[in-house]
mmCIF file of C-alpha atoms in Angstrom:
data_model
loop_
_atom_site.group_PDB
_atom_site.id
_atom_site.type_symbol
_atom_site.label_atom_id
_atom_site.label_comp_id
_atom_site.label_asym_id
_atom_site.label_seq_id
_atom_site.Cartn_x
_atom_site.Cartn_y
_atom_site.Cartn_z
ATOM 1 C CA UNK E 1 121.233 113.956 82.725
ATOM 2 C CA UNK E 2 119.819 115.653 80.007
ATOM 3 C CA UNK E 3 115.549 116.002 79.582
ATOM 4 C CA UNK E 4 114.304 112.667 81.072
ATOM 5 C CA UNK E 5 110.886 112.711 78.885
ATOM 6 C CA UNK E 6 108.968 115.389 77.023
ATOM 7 C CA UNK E 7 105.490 115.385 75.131
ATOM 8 C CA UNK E 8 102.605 116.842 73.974
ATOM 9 C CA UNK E 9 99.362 115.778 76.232
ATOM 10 C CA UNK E 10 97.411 117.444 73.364
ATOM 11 C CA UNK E 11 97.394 120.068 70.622
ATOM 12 C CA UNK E 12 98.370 122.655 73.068
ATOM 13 C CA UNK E 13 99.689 120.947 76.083
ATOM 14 C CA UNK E 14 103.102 119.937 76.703
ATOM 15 C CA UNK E 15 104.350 118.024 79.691
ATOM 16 C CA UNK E 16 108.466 117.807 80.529
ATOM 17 C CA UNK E 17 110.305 115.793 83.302
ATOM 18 C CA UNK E 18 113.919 116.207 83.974
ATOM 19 C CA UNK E 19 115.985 113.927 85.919
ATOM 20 C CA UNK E 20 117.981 115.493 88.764
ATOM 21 C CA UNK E 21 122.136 113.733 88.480
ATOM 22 C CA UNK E 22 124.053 117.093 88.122
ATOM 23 C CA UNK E 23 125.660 119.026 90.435
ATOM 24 C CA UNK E 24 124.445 122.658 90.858
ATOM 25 C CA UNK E 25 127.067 123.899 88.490
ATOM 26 C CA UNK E 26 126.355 122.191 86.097
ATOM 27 C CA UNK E 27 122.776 122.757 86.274
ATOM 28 C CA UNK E 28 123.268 126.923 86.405
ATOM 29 C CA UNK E 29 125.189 126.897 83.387
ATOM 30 C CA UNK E 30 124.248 128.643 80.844
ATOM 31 C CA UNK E 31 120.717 129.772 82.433
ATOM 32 C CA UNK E 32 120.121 133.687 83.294
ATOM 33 C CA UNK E 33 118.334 134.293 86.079
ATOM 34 C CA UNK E 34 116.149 137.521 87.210
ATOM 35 C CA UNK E 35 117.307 139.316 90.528
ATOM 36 C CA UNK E 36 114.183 138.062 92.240
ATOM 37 C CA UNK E 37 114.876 134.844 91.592
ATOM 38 C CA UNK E 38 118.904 135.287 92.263
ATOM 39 C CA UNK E 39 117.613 136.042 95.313
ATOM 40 C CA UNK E 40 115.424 133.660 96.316
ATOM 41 C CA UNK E 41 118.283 130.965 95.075
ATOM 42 C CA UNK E 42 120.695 132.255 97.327
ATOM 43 C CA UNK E 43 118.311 131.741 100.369
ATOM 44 C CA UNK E 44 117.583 128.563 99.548
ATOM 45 C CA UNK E 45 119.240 126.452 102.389
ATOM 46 C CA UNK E 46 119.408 122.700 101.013
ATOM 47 C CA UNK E 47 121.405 122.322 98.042
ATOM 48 C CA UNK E 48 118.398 120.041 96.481
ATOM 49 C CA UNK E 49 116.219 122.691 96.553
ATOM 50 C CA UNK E 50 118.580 124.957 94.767
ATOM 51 C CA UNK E 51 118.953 122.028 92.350
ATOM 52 C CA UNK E 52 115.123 121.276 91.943
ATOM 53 C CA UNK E 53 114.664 125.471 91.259
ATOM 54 C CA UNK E 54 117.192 125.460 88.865
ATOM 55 C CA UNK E 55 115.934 122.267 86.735
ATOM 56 C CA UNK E 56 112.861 123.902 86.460
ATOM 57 C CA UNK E 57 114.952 126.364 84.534
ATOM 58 C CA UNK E 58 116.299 123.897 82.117
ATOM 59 C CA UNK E 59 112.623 122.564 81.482
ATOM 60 C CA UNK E 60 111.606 126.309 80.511
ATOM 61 C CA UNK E 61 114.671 125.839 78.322
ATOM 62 C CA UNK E 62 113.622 122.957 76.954
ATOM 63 C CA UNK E 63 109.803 124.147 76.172
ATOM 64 C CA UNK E 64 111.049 127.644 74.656
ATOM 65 C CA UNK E 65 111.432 129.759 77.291
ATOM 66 C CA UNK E 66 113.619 131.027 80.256
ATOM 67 C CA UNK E 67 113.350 132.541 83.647
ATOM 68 C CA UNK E 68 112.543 135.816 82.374
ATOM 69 C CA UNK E 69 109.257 134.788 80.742
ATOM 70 C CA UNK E 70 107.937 132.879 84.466
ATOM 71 C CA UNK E 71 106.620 135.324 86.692
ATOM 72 C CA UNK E 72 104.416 134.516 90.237
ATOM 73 C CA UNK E 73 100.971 136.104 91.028
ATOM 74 C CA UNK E 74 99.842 137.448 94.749
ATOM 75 C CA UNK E 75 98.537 133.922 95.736
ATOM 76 C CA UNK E 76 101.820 132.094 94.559
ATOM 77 C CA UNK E 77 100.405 130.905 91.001
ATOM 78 C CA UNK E 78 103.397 130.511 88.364
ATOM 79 C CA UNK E 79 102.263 132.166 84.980
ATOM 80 C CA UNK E 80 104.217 132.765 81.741
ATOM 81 C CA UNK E 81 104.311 135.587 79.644
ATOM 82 C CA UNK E 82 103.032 134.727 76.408
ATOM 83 C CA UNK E 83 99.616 134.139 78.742
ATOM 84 C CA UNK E 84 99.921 130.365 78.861
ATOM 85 C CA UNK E 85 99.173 128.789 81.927
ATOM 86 C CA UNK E 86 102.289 126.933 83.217
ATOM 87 C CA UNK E 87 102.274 124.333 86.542
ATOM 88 C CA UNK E 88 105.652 123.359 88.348
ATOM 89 C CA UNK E 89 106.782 120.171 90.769
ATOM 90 C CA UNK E 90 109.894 118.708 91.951
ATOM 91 C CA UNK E 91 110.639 115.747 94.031
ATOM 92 C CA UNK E 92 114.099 115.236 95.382
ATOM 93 C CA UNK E 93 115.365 114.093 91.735
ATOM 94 C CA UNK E 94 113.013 114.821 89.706
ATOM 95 C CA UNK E 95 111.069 117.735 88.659
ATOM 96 C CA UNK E 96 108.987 118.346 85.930
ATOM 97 C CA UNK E 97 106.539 121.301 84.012
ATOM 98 C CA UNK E 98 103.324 120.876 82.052
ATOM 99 C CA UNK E 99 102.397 123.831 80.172
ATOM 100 C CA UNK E 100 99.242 124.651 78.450
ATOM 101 C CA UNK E 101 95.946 127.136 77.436
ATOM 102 C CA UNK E 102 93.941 125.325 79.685
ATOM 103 C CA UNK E 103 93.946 125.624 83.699
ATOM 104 C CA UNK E 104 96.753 122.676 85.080
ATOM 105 C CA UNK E 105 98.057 121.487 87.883
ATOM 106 C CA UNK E 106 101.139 118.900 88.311
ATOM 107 C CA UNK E 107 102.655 117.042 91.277
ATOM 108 C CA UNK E 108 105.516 114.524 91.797
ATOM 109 C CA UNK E 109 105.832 112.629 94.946
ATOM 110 C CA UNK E 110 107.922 109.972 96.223
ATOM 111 C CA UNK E 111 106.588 106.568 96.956
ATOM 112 C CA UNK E 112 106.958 105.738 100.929
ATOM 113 C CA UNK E 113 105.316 103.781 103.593
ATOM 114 C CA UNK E 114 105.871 107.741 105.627
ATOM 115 C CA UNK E 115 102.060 108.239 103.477
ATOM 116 C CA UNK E 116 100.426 105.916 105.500
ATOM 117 C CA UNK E 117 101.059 107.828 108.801
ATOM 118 C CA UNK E 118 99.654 111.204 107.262
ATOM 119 C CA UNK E 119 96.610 110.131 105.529
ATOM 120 C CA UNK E 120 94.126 111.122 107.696
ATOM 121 C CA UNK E 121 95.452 114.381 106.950
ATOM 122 C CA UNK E 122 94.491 114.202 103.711
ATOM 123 C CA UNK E 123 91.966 111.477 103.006
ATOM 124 C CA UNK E 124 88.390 111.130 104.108
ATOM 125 C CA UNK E 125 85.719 109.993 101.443
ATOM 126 C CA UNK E 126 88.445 108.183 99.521
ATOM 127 C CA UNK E 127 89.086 105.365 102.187
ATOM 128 C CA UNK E 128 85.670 103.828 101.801
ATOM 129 C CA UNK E 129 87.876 102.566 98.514
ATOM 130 C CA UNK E 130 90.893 102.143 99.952
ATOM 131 C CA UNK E 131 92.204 98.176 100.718
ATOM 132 C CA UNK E 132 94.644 98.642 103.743
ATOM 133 C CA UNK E 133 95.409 94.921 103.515
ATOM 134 C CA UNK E 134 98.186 95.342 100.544
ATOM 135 C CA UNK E 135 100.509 97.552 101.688
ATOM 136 C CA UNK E 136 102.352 98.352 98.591
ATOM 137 C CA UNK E 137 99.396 98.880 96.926
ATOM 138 C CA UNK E 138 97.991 101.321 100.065
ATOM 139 C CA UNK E 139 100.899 103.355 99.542
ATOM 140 C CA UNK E 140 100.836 103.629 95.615
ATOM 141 C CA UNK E 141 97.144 104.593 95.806
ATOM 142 C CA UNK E 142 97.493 107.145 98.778
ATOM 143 C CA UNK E 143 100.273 108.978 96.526
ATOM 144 C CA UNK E 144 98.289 109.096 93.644
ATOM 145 C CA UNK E 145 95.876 110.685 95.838
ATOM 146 C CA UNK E 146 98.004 113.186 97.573
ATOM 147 C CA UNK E 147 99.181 114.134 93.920
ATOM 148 C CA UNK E 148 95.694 114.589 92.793
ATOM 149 C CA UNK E 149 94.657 116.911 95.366
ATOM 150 C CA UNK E 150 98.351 118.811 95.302
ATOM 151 C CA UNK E 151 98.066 119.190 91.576
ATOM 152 C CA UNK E 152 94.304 120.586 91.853
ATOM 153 C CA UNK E 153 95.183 122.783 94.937
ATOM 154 C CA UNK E 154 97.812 124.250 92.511
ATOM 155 C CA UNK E 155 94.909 124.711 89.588
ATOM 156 C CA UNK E 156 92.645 126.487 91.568
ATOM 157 C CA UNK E 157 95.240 128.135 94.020
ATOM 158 C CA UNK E 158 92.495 129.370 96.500
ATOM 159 C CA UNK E 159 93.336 130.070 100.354
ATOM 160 C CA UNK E 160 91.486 128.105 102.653
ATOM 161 C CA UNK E 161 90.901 124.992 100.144
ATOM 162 C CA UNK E 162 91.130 121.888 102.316
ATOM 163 C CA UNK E 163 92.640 118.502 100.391
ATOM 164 C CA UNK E 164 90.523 116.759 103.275
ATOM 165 C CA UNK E 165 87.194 118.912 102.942
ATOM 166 C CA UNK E 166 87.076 120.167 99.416
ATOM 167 C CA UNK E 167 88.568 117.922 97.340
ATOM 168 C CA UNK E 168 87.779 113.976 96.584
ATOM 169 C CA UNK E 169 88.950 111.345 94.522
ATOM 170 C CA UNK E 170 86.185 108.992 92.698
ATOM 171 C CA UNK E 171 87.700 105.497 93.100
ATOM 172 C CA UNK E 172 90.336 104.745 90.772
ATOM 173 C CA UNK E 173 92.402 101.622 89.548
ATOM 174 C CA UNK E 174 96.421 101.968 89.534
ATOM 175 C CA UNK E 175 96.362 99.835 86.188
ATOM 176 C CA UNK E 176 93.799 102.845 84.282
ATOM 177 C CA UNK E 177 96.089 105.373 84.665
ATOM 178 C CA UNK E 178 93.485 107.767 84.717
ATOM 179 C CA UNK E 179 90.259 109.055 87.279
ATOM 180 C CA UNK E 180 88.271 111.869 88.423
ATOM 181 C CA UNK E 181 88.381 114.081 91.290
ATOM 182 C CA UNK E 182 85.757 116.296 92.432
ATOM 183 C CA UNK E 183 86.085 120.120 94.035
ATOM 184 C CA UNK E 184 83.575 122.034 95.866
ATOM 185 C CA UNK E 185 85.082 125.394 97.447
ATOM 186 C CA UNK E 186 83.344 129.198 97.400
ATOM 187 C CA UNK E 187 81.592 129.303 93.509
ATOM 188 C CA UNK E 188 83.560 125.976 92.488
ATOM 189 C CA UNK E 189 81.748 122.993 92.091
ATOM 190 C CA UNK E 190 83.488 120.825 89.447
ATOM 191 C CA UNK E 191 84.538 117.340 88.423
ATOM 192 C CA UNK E 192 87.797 116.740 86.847
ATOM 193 C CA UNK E 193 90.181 114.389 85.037
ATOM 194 C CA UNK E 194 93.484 113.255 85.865
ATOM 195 C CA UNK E 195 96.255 111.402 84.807
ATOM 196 C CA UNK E 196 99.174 109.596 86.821
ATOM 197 C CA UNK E 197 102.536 107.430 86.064
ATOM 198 C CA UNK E 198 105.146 105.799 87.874
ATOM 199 C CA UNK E 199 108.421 106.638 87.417
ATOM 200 C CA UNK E 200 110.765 104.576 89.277
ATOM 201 C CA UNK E 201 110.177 105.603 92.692
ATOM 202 C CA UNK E 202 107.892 108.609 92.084
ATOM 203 C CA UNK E 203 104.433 109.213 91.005
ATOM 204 C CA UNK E 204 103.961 111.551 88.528
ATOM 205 C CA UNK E 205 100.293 113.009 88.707
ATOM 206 C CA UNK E 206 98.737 115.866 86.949
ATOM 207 C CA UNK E 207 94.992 117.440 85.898
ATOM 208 C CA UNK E 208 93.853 119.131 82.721
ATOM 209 C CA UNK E 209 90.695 121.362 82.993
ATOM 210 C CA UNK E 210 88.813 120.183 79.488
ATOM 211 C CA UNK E 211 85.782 122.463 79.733
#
């Protein structure tokens, strides 16, 4: 399938999802890859990880660029040439890209009942919120939670930030669309917006730093 959704956030953020229903063929053709990341596809194990890496290509496509202009830092952080900042997810089949001047961070998780067995992993503050009674509506709000604090570890990318410790989610409702989430960690002490959407059986979640 061709781009599943693409738009513009704001004046100089762009946000792109693709929908994973080729087969890896398809998906490599056409796309130029640099030895590094030859590399790194060819270790790649599971065939839906070589898929998911290689629709991130076509997104780049998609928003102007290709695999040349991505490059990774020492701590992991994706980066474009042109000096926009540039965050990455993908899901089984989806993945998707938001690009931007600002600092970002995007996640895309599935929705299962699997969350509610690891969220003392990653929840503390946020179940004084929580209702356990609903359990569809547990599991959508522990995603969207998850996603927050995966898309903000991948803003600040800082070793030893904890999703438990460091970073909490001021209660939300699943119809706003919207929140905050709060990080303290080393010199950061800051409160953030975020966005989220459901997409069949994902949640799509993702933060823009507006200072």
């Amino acid at each position: 399938m061709p781009l599943y959704k693409s738009y513009k956030i704001a004046h100089d953020t762009q946000l792109l999802v693709w929908k994973i229903t080729e087969s890896l063929e398809e998906l490599s053709e056409g796309t130029v890859l640099k030895n590094v990341c030859e590399q790194r596809l060819s270790g790649m194990k599971s065939e839906q990880h070589r898929k998911g890496f290689m629709s991130v290509r076509k997104l780049l496509a998609e928003a102007g660029y290709s695999d040349l202009d991505l490059f990774y830092t020492e701590d992991g952080k994706p980066h474009l040439t042109d000096g926009k900042n540039i965050s990455i997810t993908h899901s089984y089949s989806f993945s998707a890209i938001i690009i931007s001047n600002r600092s970002i961070g995007i996640d895309m998780e599935i929705r299962r009942e699997k969350v509610i067995r690891i969220a003392d992993k990653f929840v503390e503050k946020e179940f004084s919120y929580l209702e356990q009674n609903n359990t569809e509506d547990y599991v959508r709000r522990l995603i969207v939670i998850w996603g927050v604090k995966e898309a903000l570890y991948k803003m600040f990318s800082r070793q030893g930030l904890s999703f438990k410790q460091n970073i909490d989610v001021d209660f939300f409702k699943m119809d706003d669309l919207n929140g905050t989430a709060t990080v303290h960690f080393e010199e950061i002490n800051c409160n953030l917006p975020f966005y989220f959407e459901e997409i069949e059986d994902f949640t799509l979640v993702y933060s823009i730093d507006n200072n």
